[in-house]
Short mmCIF file of C-alpha atoms and ligand atoms in Angstrom, two decimals:
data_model
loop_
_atom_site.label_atom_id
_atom_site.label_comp_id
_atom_site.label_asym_id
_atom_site.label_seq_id
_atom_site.Cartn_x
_atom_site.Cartn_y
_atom_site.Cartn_z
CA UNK A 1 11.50 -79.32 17.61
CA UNK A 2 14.34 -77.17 19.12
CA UNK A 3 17.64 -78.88 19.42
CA UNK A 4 18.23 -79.71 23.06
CA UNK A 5 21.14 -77.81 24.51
CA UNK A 6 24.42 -79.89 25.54
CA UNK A 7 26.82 -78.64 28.01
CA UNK A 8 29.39 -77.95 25.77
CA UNK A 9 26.52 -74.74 24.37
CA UNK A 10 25.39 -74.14 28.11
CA UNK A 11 29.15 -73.21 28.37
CA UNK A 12 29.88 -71.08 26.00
CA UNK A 13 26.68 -69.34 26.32
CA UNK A 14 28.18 -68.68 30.14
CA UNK A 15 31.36 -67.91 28.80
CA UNK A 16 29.95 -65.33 26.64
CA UNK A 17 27.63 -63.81 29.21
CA UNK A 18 30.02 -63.76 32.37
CA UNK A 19 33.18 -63.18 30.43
CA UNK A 20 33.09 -61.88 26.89
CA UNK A 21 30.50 -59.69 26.70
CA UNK A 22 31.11 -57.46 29.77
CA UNK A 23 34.98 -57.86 29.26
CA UNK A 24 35.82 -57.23 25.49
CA UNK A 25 35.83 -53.84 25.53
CA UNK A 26 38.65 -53.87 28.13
CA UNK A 27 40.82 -56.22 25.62
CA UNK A 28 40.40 -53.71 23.14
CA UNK A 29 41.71 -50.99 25.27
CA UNK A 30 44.47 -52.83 26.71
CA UNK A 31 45.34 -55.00 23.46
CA UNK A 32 46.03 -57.67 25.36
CA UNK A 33 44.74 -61.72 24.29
CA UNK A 34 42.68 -63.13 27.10
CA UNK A 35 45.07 -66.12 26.92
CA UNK A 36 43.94 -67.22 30.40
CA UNK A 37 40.18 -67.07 29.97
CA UNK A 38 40.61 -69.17 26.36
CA UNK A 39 42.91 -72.08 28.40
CA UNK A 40 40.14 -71.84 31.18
CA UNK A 41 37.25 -72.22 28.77
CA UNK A 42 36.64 -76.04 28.82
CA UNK A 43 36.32 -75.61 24.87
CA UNK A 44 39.87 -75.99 23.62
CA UNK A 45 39.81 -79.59 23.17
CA UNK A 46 36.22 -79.59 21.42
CA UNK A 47 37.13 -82.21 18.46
CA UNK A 48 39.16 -84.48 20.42
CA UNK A 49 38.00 -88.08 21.52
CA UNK A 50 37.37 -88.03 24.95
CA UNK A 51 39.93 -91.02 25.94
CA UNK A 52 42.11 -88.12 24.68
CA UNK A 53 41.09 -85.43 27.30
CA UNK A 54 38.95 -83.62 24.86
CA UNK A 55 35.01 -83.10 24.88
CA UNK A 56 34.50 -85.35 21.43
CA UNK A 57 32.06 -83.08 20.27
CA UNK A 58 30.17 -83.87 16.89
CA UNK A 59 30.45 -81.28 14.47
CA UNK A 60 26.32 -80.55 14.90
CA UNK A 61 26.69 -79.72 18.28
CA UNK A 62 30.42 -78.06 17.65
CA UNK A 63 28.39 -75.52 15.28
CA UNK A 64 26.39 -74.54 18.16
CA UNK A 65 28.76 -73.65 20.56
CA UNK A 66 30.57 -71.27 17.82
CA UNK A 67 27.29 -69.73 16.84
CA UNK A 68 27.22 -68.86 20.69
CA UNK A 69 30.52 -67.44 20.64
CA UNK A 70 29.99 -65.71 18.06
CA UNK A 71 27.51 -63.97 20.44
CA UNK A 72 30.11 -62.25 22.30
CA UNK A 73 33.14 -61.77 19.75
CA UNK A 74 33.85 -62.91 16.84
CA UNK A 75 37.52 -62.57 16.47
CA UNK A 76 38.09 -64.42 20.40
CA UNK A 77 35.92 -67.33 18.81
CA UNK A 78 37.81 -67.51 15.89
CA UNK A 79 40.69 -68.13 18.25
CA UNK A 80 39.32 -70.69 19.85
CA UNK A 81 38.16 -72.51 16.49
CA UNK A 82 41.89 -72.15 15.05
CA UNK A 83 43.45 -73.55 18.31
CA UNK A 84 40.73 -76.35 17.96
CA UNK A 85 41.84 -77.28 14.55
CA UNK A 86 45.46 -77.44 15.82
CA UNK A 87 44.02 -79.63 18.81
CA UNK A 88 42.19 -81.96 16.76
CA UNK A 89 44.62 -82.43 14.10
CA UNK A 90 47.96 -82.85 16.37
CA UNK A 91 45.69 -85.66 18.70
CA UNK A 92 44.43 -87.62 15.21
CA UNK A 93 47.13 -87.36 13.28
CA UNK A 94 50.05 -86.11 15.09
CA UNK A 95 53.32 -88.93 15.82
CA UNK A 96 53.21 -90.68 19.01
CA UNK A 97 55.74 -88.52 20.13
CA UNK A 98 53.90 -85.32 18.84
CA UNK A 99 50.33 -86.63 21.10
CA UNK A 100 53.04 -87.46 24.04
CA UNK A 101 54.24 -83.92 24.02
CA UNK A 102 51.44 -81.47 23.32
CA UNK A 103 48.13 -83.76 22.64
CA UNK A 104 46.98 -83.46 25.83
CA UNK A 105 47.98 -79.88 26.52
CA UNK A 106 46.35 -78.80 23.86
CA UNK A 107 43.06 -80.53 24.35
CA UNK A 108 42.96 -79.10 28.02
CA UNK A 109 44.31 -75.16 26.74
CA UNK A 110 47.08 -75.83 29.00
CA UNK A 111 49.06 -74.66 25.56
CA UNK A 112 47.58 -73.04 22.41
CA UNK A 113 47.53 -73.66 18.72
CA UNK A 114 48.06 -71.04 15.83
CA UNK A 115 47.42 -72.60 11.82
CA UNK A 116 50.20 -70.90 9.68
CA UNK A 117 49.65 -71.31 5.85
CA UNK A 118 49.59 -67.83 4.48
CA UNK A 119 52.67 -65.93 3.47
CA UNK A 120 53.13 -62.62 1.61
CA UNK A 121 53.02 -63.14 -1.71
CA UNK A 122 50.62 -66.38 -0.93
CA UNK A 123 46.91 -65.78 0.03
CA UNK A 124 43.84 -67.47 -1.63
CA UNK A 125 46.48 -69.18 -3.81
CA UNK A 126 48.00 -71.48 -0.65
CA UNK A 127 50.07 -74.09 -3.59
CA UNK A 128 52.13 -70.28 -3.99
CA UNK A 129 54.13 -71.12 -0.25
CA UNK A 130 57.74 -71.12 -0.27
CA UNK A 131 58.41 -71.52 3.69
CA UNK A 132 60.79 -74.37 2.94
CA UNK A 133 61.22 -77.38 5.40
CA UNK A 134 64.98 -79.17 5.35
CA UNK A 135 65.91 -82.79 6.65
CA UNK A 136 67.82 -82.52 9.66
CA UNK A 137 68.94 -85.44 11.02
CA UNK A 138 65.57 -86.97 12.62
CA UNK A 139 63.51 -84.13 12.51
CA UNK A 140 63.28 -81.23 10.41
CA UNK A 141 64.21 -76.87 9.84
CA UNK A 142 62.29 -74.57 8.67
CA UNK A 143 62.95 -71.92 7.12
CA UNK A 144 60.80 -69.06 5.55
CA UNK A 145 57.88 -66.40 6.35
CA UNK A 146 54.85 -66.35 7.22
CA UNK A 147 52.02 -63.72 7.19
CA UNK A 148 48.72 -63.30 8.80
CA UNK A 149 49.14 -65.71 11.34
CA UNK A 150 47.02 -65.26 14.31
CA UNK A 151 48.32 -66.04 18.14
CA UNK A 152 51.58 -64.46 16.58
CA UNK A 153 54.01 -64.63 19.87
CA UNK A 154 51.25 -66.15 22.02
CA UNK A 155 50.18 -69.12 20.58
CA UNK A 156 52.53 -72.44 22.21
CA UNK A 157 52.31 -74.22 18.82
CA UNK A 158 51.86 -73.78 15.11
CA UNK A 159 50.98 -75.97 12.40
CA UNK A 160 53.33 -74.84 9.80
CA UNK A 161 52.44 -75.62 5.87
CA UNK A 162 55.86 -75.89 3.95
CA UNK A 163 57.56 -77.55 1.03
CA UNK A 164 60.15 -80.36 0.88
CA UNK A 165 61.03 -79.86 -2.48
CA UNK A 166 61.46 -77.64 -5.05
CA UNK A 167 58.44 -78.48 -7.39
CA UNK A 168 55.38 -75.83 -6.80
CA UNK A 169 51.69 -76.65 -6.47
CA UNK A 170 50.47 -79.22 -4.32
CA UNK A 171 52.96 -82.15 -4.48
CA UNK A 172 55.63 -81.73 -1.88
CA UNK A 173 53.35 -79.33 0.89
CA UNK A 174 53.67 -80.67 4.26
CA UNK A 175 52.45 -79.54 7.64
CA UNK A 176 54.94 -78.89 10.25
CA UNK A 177 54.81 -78.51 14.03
CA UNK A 178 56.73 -75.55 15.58
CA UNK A 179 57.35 -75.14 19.11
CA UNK A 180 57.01 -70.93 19.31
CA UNK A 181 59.40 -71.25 22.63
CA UNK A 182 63.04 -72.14 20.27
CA UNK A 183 65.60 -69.95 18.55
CA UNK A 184 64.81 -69.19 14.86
CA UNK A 185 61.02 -68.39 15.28
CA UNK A 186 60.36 -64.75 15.97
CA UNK A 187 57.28 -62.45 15.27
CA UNK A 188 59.05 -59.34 13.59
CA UNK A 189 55.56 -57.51 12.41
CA UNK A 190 52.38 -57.58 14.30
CA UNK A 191 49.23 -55.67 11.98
CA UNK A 192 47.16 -52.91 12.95
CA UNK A 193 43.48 -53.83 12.11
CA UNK A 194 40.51 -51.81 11.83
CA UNK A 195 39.47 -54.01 14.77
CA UNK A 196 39.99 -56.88 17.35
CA UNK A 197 43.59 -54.98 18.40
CA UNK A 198 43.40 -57.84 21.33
CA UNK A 199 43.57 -60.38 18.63
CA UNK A 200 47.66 -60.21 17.84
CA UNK A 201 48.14 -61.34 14.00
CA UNK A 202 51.31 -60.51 12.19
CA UNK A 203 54.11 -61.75 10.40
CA UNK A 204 56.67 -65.27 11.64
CA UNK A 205 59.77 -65.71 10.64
CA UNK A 206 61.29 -68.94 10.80
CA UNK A 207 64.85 -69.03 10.47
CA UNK A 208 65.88 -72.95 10.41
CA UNK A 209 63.25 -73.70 13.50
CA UNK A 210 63.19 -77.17 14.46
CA UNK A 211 60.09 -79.05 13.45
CA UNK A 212 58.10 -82.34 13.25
CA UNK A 213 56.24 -83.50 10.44
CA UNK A 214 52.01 -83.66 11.30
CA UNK A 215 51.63 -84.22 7.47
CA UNK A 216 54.40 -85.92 5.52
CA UNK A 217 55.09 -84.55 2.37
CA UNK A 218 52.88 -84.36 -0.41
CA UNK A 219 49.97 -85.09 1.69
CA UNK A 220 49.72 -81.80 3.98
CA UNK A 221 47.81 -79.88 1.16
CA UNK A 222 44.62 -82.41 1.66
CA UNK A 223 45.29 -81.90 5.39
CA UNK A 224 45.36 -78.48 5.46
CA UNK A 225 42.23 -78.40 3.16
CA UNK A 226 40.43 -80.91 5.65
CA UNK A 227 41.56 -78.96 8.43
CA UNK A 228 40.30 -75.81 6.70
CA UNK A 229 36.97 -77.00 6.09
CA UNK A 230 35.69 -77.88 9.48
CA UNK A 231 37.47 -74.07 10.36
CA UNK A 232 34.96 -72.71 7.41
CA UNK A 233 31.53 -74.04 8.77
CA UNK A 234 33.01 -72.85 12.10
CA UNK A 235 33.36 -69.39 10.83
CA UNK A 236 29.80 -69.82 9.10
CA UNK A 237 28.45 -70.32 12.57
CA UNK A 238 30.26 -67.39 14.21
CA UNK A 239 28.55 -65.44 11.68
CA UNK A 240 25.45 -66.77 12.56
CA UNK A 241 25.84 -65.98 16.18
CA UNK A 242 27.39 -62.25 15.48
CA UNK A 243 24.19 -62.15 13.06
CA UNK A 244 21.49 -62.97 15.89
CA UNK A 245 23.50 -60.79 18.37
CA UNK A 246 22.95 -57.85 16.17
CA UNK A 247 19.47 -58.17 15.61
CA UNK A 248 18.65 -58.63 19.60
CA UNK A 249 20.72 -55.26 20.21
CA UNK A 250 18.26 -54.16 17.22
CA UNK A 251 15.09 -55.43 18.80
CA UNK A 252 15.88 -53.77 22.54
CA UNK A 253 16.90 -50.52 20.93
CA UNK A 254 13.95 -50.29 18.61
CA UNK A 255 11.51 -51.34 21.67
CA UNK A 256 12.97 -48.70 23.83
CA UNK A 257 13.26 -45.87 21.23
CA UNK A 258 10.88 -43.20 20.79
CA UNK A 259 10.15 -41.32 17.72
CA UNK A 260 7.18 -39.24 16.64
CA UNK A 261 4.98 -40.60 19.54
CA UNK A 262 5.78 -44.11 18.45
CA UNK A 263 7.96 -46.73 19.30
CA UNK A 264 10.52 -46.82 16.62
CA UNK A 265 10.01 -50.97 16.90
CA UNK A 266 6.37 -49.97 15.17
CA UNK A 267 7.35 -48.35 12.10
CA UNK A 268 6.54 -50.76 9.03
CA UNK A 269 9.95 -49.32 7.59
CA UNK A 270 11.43 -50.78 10.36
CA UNK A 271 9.83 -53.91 11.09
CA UNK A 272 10.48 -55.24 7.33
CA UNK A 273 13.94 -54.23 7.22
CA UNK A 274 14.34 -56.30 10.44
CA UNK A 275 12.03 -59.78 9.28
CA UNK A 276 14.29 -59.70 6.25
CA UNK A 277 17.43 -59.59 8.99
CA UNK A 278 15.33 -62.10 10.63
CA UNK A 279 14.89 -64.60 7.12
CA UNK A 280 18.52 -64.48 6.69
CA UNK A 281 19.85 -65.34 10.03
CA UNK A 282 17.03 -68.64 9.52
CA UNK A 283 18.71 -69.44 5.87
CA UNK A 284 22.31 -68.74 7.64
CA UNK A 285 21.65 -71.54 10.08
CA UNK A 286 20.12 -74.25 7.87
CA UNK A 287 23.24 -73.89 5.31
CA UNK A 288 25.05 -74.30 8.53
CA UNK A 289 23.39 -77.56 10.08
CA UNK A 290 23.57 -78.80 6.92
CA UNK A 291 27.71 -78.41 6.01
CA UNK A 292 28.23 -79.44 9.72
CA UNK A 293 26.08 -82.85 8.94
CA UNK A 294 27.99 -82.91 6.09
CA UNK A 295 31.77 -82.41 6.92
CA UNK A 296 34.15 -85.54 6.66
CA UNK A 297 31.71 -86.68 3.48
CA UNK A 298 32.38 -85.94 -0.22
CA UNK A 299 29.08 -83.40 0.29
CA UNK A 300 31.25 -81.64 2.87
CA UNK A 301 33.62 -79.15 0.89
CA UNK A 302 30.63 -77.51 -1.48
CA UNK A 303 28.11 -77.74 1.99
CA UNK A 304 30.37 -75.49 3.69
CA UNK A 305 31.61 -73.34 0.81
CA UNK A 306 27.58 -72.53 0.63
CA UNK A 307 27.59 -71.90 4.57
CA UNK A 308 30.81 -69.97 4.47
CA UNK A 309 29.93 -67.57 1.35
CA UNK A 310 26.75 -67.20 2.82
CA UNK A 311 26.60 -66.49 6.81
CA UNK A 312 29.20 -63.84 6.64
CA UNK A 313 27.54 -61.79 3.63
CA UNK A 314 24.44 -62.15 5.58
CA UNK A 315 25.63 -61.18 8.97
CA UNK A 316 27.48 -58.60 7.24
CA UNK A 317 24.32 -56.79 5.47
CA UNK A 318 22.72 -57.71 8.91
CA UNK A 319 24.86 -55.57 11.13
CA UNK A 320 24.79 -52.57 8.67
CA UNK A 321 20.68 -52.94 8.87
CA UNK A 322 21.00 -52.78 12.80
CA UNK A 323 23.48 -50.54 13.05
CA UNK A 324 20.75 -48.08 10.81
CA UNK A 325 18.28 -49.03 13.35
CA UNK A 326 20.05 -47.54 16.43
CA UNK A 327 20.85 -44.39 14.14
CA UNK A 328 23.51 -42.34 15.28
CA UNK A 329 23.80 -43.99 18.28
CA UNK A 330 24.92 -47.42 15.82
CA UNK A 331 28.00 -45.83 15.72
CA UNK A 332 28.95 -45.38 19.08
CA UNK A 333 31.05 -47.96 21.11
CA UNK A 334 28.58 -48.15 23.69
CA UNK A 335 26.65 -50.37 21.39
CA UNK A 336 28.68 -52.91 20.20
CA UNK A 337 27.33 -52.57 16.21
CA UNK A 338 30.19 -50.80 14.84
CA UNK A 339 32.43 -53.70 16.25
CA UNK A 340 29.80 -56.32 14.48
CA UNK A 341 30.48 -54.70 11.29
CA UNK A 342 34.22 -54.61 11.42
CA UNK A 343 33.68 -58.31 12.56
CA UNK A 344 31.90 -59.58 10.08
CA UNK A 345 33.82 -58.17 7.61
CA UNK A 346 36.56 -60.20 9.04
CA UNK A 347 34.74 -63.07 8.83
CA UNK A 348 34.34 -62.56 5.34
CA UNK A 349 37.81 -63.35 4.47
CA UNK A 350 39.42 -65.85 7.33
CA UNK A 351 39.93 -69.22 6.21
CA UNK A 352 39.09 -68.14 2.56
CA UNK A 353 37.32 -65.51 0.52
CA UNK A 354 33.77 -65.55 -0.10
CA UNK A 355 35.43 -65.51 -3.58
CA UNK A 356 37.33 -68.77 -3.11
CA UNK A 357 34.33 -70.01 -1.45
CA UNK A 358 32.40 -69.23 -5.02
CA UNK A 359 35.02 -70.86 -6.88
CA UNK A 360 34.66 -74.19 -4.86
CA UNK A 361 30.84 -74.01 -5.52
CA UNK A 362 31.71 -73.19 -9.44
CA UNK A 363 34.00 -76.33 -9.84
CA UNK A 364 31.35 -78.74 -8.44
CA UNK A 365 28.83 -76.76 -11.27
CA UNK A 366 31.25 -77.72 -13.63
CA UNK A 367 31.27 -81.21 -12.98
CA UNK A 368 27.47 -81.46 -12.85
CA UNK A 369 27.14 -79.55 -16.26
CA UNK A 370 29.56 -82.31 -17.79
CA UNK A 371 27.43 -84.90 -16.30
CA UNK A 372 24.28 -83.69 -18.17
C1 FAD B 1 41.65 -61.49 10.73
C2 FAD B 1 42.41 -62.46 9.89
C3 FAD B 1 43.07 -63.53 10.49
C4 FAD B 1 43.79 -64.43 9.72
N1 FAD B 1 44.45 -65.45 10.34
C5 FAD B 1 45.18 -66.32 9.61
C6 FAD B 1 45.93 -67.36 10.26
O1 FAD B 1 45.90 -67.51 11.50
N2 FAD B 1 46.69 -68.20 9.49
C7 FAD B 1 46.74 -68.07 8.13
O2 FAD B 1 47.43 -68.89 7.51
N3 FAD B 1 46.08 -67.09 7.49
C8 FAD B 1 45.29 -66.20 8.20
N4 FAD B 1 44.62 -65.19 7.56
C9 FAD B 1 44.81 -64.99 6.13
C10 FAD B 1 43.61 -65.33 5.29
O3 FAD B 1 43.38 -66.71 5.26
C11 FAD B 1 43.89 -64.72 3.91
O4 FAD B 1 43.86 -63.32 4.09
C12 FAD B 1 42.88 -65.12 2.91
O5 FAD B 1 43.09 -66.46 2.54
C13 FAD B 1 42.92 -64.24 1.65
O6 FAD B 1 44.22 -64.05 1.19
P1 FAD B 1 44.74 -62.58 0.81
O7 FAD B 1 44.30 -61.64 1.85
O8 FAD B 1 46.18 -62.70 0.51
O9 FAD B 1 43.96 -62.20 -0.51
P2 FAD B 1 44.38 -62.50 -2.10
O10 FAD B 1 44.56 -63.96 -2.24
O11 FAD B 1 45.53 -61.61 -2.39
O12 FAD B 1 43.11 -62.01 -2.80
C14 FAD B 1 42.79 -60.63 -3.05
C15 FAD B 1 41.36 -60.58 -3.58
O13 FAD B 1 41.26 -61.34 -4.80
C16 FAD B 1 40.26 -62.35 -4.66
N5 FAD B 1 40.69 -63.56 -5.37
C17 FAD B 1 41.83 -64.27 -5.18
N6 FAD B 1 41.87 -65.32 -6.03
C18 FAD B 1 40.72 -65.26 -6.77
C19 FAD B 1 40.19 -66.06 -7.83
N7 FAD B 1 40.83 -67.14 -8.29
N8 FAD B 1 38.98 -65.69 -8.35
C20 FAD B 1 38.33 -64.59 -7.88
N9 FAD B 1 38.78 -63.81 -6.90
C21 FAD B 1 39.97 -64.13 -6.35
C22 FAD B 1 40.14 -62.60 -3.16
O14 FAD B 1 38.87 -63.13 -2.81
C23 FAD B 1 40.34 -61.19 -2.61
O15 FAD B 1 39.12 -60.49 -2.69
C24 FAD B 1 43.87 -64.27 8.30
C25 FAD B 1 43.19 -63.20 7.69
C26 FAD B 1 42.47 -62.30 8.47
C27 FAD B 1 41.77 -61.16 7.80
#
């Protein structure tokens, strides 16, 4: 039985139609964030209770409006699903001040959140931070810097991770809230990426930035990590939407495509390459459904370290397939494929590796083979 549709997918699906797809191209050119058109989406608040302002989606449903984005871009949905993470987590677990100040805002995109964990020398290995967070008075500084943080200089607020102390690995990481709009937070270095130049990601340096504490210390690790995880099975879906995108471009094409008195569509060569395209996209989607019934539960980590290692490979090898479908004219920018394949490359490496993604997967191994 299909999944009836809820009007949190029914907009997204618009969004993507009216806005995303005919307008990306432009962002590109211009390298400019569609800040307004994210704030006017009516999905920046999708994890927050309603009684909060937000839609109070269930993570089910959540998954299918970012498989829908993922129709028209990848890297503006993963905006969206970082500034919902910052959203969600500020209006659960944020101070009463915190909610007061930017819960609201947040849930309606009247500001936007950025997630900044990853620093220079500290990638995959997130315990490896040193962005350092002082007592000051009632609040807090910060001081360090961070890299690869995306919103850089447009994003309202961050969620900071940080240290208190001066032990390393887990015990004293805390998550932070920093206003962007105060002395000591500046964006000195913004990348350029093979793709997605719209998208600005680069480095922040906080130089004693005030702050409040979302996640006192010692505790902001397993925040971050829960945080994280519902960002993973979102960037499992946007894979699965960038996945099905590619093969419909791949269906048109090969329907409208001549080649030795046959449509291109007919050729058996063809037709397998694209059921197998076809197979994966199903598989991509169950592993999906099934971390997004499973987030919040002890299932939930390994459940979406199988979605997340999986969708992106898949869309990945999916977009090179399609791409060889169109054949030379894959590679040209009126056809968006060359795009999908920078994308999904992309998507192979936000929010952790399909490496890191393996290793969670391995651990829980581990633990079974003990228990045999
Ligand atoms: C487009 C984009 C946007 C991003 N946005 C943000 C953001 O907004 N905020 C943020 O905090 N971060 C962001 N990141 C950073 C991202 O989360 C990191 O790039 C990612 O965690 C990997 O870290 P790294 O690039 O430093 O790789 P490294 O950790 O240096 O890893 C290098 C290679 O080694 C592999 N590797 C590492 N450890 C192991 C291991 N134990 N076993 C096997 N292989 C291993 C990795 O998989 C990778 O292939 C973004 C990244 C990208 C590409």
């Amino acid at each position: 039985m299909p999944e009836p549709e809820s009007q949190a997918v029914d907009a997204a699906r618009a969004l993507v139609r009216d806005h995303v797809r005919p307008r990306v191209r432009d962002w590109e050119r211009e390298a400019r964030y569609p800040a307004e058109l994210a704030a006017a989406s009516g999905l920046t608040g999708m994890f927050v209770a309603a009684e909060r302002g937000g839609l109070g989606l269930g993570y089910p449903e959540g998954m299918r409006v970012f498989d829908e984005l993922g129709r028209g871009d990848a890297a503006f949905a993963f905006s969206l699903s970082m500034h919902n993470a910052v959203a969600a987590a500020v209006n659960a677990a944020g101070s009463a001040e915190l909610v007061e100040s930017w819960g609201s805002r947040l849930a309606a995109g009247a500001a936007l959140g950025g997630f900044s964990l990853t620093e220079p020398q500290a990638g995959s290995d997130a315990a490896a931070i040193t962005t350092r967070a002082v007592a000051d008075g009632d609040g807090w500084r910060l001081h360090g810097r961070k890299a690869w943080v995306s919103l850089a200089g447009v994003a309202d607020l961050f969620l900071v991770a940080c240290r208190t102390g001066e032990g390393g690995g887990h015990g004293d990481v805390a998550i932070a809230a920093v206003a962007r709009e105060q002395a000591g937070v500046s964006f000195p270095v913004i990348y350029e990426k093979a793709a997605s130049s719209f998208l600005p990601i680069g480095e922040m340096l906080l130089d004693g930035a005030a702050a409040t504490m979302l996640a006192p210390p010692g505790s902001g690790m397993r925040a971050a990590l829960a945080a994280i995880d519902v960002a993973r099975c979102d960037i499992a879906a946007i894979a699965c939407g960038l996945h099905a995108e590619a093969l419909d471009v791949a269906l048109a094409y090969a329907r409208d495509r001549h080649a030795f008195g046959s449509r291109v569509l007919d050729f058996q060569g063809i037709r397998w390459q694209l059921a197998d395209v076809a197979t994966a996209l199903e598989a991509s989607r169950l592993l999906v459904r099934q971390a997004a019934e499973r987030l919040g539960t002890a299932d939930g980590p390994v459940a979406v370290a199988h979605a997340k290692r999986f969708a992106p490979d898949a869309a990945l090898a999916a977009t090179i397939t399609c791409s060889e479908v169109l054949g030379a004219y894959g590679w040209l920018h009126d056809h968006p494929l060359a795009r999908f394949i920078a994308l999904a490359k992309m998507l192979q490496v936000v929010d952790g590796t399909a490496e890191i993604q393996r290793l969670v997967i391995a651990r829980a191994l581990d633990r079974r083979a003990q228990s045999l």
